mmCIF file of C-alpha atoms in Angstrom:
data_model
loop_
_atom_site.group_PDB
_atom_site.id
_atom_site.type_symbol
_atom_site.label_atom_id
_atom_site.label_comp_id
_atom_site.label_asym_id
_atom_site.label_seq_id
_atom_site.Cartn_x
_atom_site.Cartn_y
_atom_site.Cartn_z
ATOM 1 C CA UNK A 4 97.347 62.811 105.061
ATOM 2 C CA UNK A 5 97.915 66.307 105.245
ATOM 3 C CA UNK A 6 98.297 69.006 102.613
ATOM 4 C CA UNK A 7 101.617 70.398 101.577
ATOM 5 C CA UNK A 8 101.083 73.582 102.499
ATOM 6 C CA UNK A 9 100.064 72.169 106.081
ATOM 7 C CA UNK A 10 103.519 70.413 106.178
ATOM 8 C CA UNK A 11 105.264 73.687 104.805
ATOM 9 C CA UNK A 12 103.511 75.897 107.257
ATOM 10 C CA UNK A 13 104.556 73.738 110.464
ATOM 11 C CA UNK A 14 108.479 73.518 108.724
ATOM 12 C CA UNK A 15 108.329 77.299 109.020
ATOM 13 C CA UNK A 16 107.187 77.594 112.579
ATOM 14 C CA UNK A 17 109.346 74.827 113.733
ATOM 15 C CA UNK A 18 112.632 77.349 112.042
ATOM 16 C CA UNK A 19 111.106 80.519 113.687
ATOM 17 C CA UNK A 20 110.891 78.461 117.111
ATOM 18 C CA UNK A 21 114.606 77.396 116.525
ATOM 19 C CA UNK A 22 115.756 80.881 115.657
ATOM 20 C CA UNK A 23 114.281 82.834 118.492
ATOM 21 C CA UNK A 24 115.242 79.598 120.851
ATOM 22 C CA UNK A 25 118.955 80.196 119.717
ATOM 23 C CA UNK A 26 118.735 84.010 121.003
ATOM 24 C CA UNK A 27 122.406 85.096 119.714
ATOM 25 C CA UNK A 28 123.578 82.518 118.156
ATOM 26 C CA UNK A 29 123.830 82.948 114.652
ATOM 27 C CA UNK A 30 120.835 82.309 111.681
ATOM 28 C CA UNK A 31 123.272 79.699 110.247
ATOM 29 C CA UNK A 32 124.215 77.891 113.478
ATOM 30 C CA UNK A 33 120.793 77.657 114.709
ATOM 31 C CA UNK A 34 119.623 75.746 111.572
ATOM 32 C CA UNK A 35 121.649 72.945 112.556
ATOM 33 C CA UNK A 36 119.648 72.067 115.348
ATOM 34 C CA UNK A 37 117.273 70.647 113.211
ATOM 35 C CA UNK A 38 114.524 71.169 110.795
ATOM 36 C CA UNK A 39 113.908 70.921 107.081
ATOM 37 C CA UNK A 40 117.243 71.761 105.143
ATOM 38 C CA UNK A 41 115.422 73.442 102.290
ATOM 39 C CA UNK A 42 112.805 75.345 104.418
ATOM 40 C CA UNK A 43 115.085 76.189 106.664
ATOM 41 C CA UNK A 44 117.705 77.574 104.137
ATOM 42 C CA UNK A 45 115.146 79.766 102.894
ATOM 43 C CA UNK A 46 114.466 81.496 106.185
ATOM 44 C CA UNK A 47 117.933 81.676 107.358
ATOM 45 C CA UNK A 48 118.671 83.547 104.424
ATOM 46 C CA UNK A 49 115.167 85.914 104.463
ATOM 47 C CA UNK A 50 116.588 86.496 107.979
ATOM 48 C CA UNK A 51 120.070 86.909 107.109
ATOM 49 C CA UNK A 52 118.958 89.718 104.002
ATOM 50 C CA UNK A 53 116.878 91.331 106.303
ATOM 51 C CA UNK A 54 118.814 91.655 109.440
ATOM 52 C CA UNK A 55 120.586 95.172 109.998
ATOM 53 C CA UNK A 56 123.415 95.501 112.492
ATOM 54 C CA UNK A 57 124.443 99.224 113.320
ATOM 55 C CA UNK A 58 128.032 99.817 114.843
ATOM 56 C CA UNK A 59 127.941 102.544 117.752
ATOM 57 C CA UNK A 60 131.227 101.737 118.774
ATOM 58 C CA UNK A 61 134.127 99.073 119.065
ATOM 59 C CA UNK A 62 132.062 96.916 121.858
ATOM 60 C CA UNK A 63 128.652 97.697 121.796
ATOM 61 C CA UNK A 64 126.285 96.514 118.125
ATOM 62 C CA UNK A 65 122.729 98.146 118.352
ATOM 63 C CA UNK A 66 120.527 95.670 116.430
ATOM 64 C CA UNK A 67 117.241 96.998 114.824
ATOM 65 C CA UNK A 68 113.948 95.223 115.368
ATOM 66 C CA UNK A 69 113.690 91.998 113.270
ATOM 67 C CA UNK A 70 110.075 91.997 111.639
ATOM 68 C CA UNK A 71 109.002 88.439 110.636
ATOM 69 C CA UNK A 72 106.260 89.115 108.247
ATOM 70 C CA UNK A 73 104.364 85.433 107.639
ATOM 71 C CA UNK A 74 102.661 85.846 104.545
ATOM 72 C CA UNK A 75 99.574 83.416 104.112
ATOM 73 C CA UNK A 76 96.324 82.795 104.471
ATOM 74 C CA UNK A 77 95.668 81.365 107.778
ATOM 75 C CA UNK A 78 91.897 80.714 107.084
ATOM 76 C CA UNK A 79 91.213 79.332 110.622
ATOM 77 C CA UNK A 80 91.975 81.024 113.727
ATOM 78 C CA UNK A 81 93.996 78.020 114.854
ATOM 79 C CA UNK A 82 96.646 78.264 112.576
ATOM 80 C CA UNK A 83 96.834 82.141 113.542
ATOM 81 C CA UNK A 84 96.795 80.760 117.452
ATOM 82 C CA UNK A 85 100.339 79.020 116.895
ATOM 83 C CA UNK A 86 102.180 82.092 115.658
ATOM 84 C CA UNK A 87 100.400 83.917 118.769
ATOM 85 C CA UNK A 88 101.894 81.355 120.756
ATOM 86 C CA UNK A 89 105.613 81.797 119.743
ATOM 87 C CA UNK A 90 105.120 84.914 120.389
ATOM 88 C CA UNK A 91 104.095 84.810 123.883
ATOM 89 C CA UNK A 92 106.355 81.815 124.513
ATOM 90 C CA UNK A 93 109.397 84.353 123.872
ATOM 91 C CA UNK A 94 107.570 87.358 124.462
ATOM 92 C CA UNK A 95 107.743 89.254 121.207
ATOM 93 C CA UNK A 96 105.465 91.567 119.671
ATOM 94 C CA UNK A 97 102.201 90.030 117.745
ATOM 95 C CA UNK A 98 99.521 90.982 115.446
ATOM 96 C CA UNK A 99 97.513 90.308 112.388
ATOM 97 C CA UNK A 100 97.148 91.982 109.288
ATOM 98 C CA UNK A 101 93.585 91.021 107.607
ATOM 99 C CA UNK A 102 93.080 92.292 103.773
ATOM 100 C CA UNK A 103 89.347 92.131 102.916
ATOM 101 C CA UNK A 104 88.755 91.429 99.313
ATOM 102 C CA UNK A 105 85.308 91.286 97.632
ATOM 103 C CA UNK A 106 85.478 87.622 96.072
ATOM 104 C CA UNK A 107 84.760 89.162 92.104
ATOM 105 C CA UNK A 108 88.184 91.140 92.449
ATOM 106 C CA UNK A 109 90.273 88.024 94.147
ATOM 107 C CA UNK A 110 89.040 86.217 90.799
ATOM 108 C CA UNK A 111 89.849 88.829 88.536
ATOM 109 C CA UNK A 112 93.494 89.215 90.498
ATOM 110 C CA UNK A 113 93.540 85.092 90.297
ATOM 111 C CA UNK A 114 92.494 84.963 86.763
ATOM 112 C CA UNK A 115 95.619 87.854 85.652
ATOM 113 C CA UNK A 116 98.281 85.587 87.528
ATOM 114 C CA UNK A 117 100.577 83.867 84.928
ATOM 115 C CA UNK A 118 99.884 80.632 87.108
ATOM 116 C CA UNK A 119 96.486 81.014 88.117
ATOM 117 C CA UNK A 120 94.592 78.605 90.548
ATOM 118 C CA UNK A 121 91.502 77.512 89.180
ATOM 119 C CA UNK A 122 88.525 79.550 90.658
ATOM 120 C CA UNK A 123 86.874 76.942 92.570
ATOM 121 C CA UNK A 124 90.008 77.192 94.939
ATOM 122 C CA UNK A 125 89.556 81.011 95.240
ATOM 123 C CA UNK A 126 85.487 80.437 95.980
ATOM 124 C CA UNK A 127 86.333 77.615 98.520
ATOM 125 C CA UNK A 128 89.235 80.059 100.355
ATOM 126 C CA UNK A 129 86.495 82.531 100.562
ATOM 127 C CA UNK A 130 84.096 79.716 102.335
ATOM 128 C CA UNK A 131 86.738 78.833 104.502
ATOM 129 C CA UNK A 132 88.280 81.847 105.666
ATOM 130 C CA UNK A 133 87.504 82.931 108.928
ATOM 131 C CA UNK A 134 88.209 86.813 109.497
ATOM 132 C CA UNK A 135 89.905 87.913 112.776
ATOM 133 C CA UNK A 136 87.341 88.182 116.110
ATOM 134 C CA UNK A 137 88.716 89.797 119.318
ATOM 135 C CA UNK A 138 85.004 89.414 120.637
ATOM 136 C CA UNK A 139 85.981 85.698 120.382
ATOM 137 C CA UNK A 140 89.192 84.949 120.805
ATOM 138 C CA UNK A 141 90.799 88.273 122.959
ATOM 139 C CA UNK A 142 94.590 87.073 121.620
ATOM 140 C CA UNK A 143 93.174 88.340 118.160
ATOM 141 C CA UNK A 144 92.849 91.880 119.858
ATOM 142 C CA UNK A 145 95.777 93.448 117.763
ATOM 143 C CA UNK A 146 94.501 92.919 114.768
ATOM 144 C CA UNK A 147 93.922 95.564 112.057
ATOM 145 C CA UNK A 148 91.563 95.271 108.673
ATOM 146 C CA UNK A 149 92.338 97.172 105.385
ATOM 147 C CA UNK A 150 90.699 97.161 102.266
ATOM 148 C CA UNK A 151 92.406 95.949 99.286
ATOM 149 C CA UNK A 152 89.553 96.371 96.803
ATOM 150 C CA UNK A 153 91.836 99.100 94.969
ATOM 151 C CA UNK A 154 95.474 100.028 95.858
ATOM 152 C CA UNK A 155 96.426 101.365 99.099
ATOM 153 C CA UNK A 156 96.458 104.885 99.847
ATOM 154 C CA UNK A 157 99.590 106.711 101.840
ATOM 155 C CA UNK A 158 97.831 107.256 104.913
ATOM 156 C CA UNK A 159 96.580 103.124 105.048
ATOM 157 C CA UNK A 160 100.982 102.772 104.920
ATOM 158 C CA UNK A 161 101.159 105.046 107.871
ATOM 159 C CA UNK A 162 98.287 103.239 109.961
ATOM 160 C CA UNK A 163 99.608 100.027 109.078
ATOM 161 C CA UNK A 164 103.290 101.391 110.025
ATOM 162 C CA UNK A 165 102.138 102.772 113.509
ATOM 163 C CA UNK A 166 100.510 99.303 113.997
ATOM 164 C CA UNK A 167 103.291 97.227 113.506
ATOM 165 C CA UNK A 168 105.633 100.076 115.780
ATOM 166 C CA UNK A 169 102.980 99.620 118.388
ATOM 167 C CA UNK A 170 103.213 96.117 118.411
ATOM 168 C CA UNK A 171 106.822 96.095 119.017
ATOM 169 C CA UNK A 172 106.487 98.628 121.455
ATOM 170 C CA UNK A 173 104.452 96.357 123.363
ATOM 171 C CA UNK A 174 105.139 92.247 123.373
ATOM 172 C CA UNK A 175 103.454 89.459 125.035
ATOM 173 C CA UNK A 176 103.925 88.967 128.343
ATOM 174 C CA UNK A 177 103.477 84.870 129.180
ATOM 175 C CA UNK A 178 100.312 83.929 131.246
ATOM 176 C CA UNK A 179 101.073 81.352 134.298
ATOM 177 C CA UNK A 180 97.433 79.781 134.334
ATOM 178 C CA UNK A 181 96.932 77.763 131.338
ATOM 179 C CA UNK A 182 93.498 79.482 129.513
ATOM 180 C CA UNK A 183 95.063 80.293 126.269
ATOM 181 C CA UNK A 184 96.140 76.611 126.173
ATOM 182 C CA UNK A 185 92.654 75.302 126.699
ATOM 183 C CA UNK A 186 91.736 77.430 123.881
ATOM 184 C CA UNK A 187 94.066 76.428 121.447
ATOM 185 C CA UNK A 188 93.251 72.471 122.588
ATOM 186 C CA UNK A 189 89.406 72.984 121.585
ATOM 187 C CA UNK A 190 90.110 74.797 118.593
ATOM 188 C CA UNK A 191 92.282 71.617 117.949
ATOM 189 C CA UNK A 192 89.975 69.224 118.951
ATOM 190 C CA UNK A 193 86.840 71.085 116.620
ATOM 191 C CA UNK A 194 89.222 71.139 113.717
ATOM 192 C CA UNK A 195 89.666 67.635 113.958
ATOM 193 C CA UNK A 196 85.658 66.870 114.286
ATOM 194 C CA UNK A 197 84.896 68.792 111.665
ATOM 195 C CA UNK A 198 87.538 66.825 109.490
ATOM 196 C CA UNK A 199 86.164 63.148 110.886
ATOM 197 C CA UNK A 200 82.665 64.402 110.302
ATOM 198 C CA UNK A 201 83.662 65.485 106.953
ATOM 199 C CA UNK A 202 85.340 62.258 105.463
ATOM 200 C CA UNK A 203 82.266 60.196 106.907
ATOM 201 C CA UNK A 204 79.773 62.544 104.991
ATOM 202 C CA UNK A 205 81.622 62.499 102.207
ATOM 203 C CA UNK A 206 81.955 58.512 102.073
ATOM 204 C CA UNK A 207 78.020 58.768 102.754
ATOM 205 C CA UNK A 208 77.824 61.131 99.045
ATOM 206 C CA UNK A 209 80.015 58.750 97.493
ATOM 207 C CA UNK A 210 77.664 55.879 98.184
ATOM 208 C CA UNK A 211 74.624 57.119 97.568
ATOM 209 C CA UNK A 212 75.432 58.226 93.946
ATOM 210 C CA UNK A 213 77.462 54.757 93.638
ATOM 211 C CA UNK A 214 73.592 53.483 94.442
ATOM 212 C CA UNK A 215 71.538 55.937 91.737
ATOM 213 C CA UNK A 216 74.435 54.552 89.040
ATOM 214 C CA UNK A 217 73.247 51.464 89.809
ATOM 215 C CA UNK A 218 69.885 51.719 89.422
ATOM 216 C CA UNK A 219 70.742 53.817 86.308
ATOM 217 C CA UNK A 220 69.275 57.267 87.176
ATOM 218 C CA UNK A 221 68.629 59.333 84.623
ATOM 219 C CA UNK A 222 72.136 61.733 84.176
ATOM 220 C CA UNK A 223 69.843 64.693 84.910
ATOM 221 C CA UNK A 224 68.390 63.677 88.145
ATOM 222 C CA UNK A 225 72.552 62.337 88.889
ATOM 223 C CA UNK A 226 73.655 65.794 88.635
ATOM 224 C CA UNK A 227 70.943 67.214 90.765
ATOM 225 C CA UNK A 228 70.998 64.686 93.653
ATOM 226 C CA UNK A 229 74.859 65.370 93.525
ATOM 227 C CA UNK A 230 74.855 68.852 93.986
ATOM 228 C CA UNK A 231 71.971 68.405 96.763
ATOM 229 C CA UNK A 232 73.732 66.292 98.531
ATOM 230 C CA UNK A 233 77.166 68.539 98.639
ATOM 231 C CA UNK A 234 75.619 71.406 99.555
ATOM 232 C CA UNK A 235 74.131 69.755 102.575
ATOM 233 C CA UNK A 236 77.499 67.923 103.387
ATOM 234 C CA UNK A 237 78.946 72.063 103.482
ATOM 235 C CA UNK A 238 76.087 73.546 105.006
ATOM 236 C CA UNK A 239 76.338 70.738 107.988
ATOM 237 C CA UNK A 240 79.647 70.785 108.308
ATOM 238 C CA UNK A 241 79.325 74.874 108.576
ATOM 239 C CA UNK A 242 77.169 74.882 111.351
ATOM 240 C CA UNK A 243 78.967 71.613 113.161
ATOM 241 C CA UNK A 244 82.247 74.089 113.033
ATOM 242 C CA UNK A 245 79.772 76.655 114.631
ATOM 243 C CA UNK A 246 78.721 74.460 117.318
ATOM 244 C CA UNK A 247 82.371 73.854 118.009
ATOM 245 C CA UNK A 248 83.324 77.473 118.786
ATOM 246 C CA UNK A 249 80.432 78.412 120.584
ATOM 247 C CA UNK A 250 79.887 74.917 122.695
ATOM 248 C CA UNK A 251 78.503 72.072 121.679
ATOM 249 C CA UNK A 252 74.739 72.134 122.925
ATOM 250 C CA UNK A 253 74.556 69.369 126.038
ATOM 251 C CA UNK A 254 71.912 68.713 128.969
ATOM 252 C CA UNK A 255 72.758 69.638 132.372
ATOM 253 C CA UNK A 256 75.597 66.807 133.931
ATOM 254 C CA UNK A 257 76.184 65.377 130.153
ATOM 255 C CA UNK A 258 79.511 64.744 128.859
ATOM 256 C CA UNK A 259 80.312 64.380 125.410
ATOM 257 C CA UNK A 260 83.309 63.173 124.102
ATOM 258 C CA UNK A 261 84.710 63.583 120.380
ATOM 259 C CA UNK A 262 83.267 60.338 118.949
ATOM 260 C CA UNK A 263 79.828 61.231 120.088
ATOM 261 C CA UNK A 264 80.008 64.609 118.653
ATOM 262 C CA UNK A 265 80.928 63.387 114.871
ATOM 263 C CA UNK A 266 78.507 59.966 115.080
ATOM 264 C CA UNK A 267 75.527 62.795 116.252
ATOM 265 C CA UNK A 268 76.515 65.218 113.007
ATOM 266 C CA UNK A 269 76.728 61.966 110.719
ATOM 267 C CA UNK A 270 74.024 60.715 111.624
ATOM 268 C CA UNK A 271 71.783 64.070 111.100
ATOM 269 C CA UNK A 272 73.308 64.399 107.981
ATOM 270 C CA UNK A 273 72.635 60.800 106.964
ATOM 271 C CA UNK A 274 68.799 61.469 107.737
ATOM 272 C CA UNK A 275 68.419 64.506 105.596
ATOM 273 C CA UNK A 276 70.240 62.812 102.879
ATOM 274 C CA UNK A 277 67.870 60.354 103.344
ATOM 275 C CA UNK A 278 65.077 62.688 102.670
ATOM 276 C CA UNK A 279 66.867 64.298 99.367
ATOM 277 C CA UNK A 280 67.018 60.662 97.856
ATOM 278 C CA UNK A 281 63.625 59.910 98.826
ATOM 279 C CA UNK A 282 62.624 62.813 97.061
ATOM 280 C CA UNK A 283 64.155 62.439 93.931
ATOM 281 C CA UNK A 284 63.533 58.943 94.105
ATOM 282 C CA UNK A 285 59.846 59.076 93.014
ATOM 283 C CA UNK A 286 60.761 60.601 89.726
ATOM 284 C CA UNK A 287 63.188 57.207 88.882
ATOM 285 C CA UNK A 288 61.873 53.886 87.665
ATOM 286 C CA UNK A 289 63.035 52.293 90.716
ATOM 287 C CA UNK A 290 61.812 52.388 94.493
ATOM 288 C CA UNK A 291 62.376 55.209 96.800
ATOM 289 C CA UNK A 292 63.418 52.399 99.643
ATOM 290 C CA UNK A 293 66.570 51.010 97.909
ATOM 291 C CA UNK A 294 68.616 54.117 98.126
ATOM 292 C CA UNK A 295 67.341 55.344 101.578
ATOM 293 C CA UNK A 296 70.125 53.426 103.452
ATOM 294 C CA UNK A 297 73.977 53.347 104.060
#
């Protein structure tokens, strides 16, 4: 099932796509060709606020460059690969803002906010997030990194101000071969490994502490075979999203398919879990052998 904010974050697209699809036709009008009522209220009127029409004369309306400023996280560089791909597709300016924060000062900002997410969420963002990478993925090339440890200064305005002006200045012109696509179908197809591979680990975790209840473990030795076994399940599941961006290692004339990808991660993990039980195993009144399994 996915998250809200996944569902909220495709609503938004899907309105952008139907407001640069309608080309003149008005914010309003536009909505009615579909989309979420409530999300797409919202934009229409962000658009509608922000959009400045300038008479020259009786015939002629000069219309000032519409910014579209998409405020959120986009942790992976496939979410950022869609709004790079609306871009092209209608061949508009692009690029990405990136505001590096040491993780102590997005607590402390977290912690001041009068709803404040609990800090786990902030430590697992910072995990997650995965910082823009020309080197890797050229689209990301017009991307620009500012500090926000401590408040901006005048002259990071004016960079950031030229950056944006240069971006308009220069929009996307549409590729005919289809290499951008491929891209944006791996990074697909690893996100969705990396998700199988995750809910079969996890299932694997679930089980194996279901097993040390059983054989009443002492609560000790519970809470450190827990946290052994999750930070394996993140560590694997780190370098499994590795593998997926830089190739998934394969013998001359092999192909691999999806399925064989997450069975091969599972089943590495499920070994070295393996290992971790045996281990604390010999410190529990029971034998190592009945919790080595799944």
């Amino acid at each position: 099932m996915q998250s809200s904010w996944k569902v909220y974050r495709q609503e938004v697209l899907q309105c952008l796509d139907g407001f640069l699809q309608s080309e003149h036709t008005s914010v309003r009008e536009a909505g009615a060709n579909g989309g979420d009522c409530d999300t797409w209220a919202r934009f229409a009127r962000t658009v509608h606020d922000q959009q400045v029409l300038k008479t020259s004369d009786e015939s002629h309306l000069n219309i000032e460059p519409l910014i579209v400023l998409l405020d959120d996280n986009f942790y992976y560089p496939s979410m950022r690969y869609e709004v790079y791909q609306l871009a092209r597709k209608y061949s508009l300016g692009f690029c990405q803002l990136y505001l590096q924060c040491p993780l102590n000062s997005c607590l402390a900002r977290n912690r001041a906010r009068s709803c404040a997410l609990p800090d786990e969420v902030i430590v697992e963002m910072e995990k997650r997030i995965e910082p823009p990478n020309p080197l890797k993925h050229p689209w990301e090339q017009n991307s620009l990194t500012l500090t926000s440890t401590n408040s901006f200064l005048q002259q990071d305005i004016d960079m950031l101000m030229q950056f944006i002006a240069a971006a308009l200045d220069n929009p996307i012109i549409p590729i005919q071969d289809n290499t951008e696509q491929k891209e944006a179908d791996r990074l697909c197809c690893a996100s969705s490994i990396v998700h199988r591979a995750d809910q079969a680990c996890r299932r694997l975790v679930a089980q194996a502490m279901q097993d040390a209840k059983e054989h009443k473990w002492a609560t000790g030795s519970m809470r450190t075979l827990a946290a052994e076994l999750n930070q394996l399940k993140t560590r694997s599941l780190e370098d499994l999203r590795r593998q997926a961006h830089q190739g998934y290692p394969i013998s001359p004339g092999e192909t691999i398919s999806a399925e064989q990808v997450v069975n091969r991660a599972v089943a590495a993990f499920g070994q070295e879990k393996d290992d971790i039980i045996r281990k604390h195993a010999t410190e529990q009144p029971v034998k190592p052998e009945c919790l080595s399994g799944s």
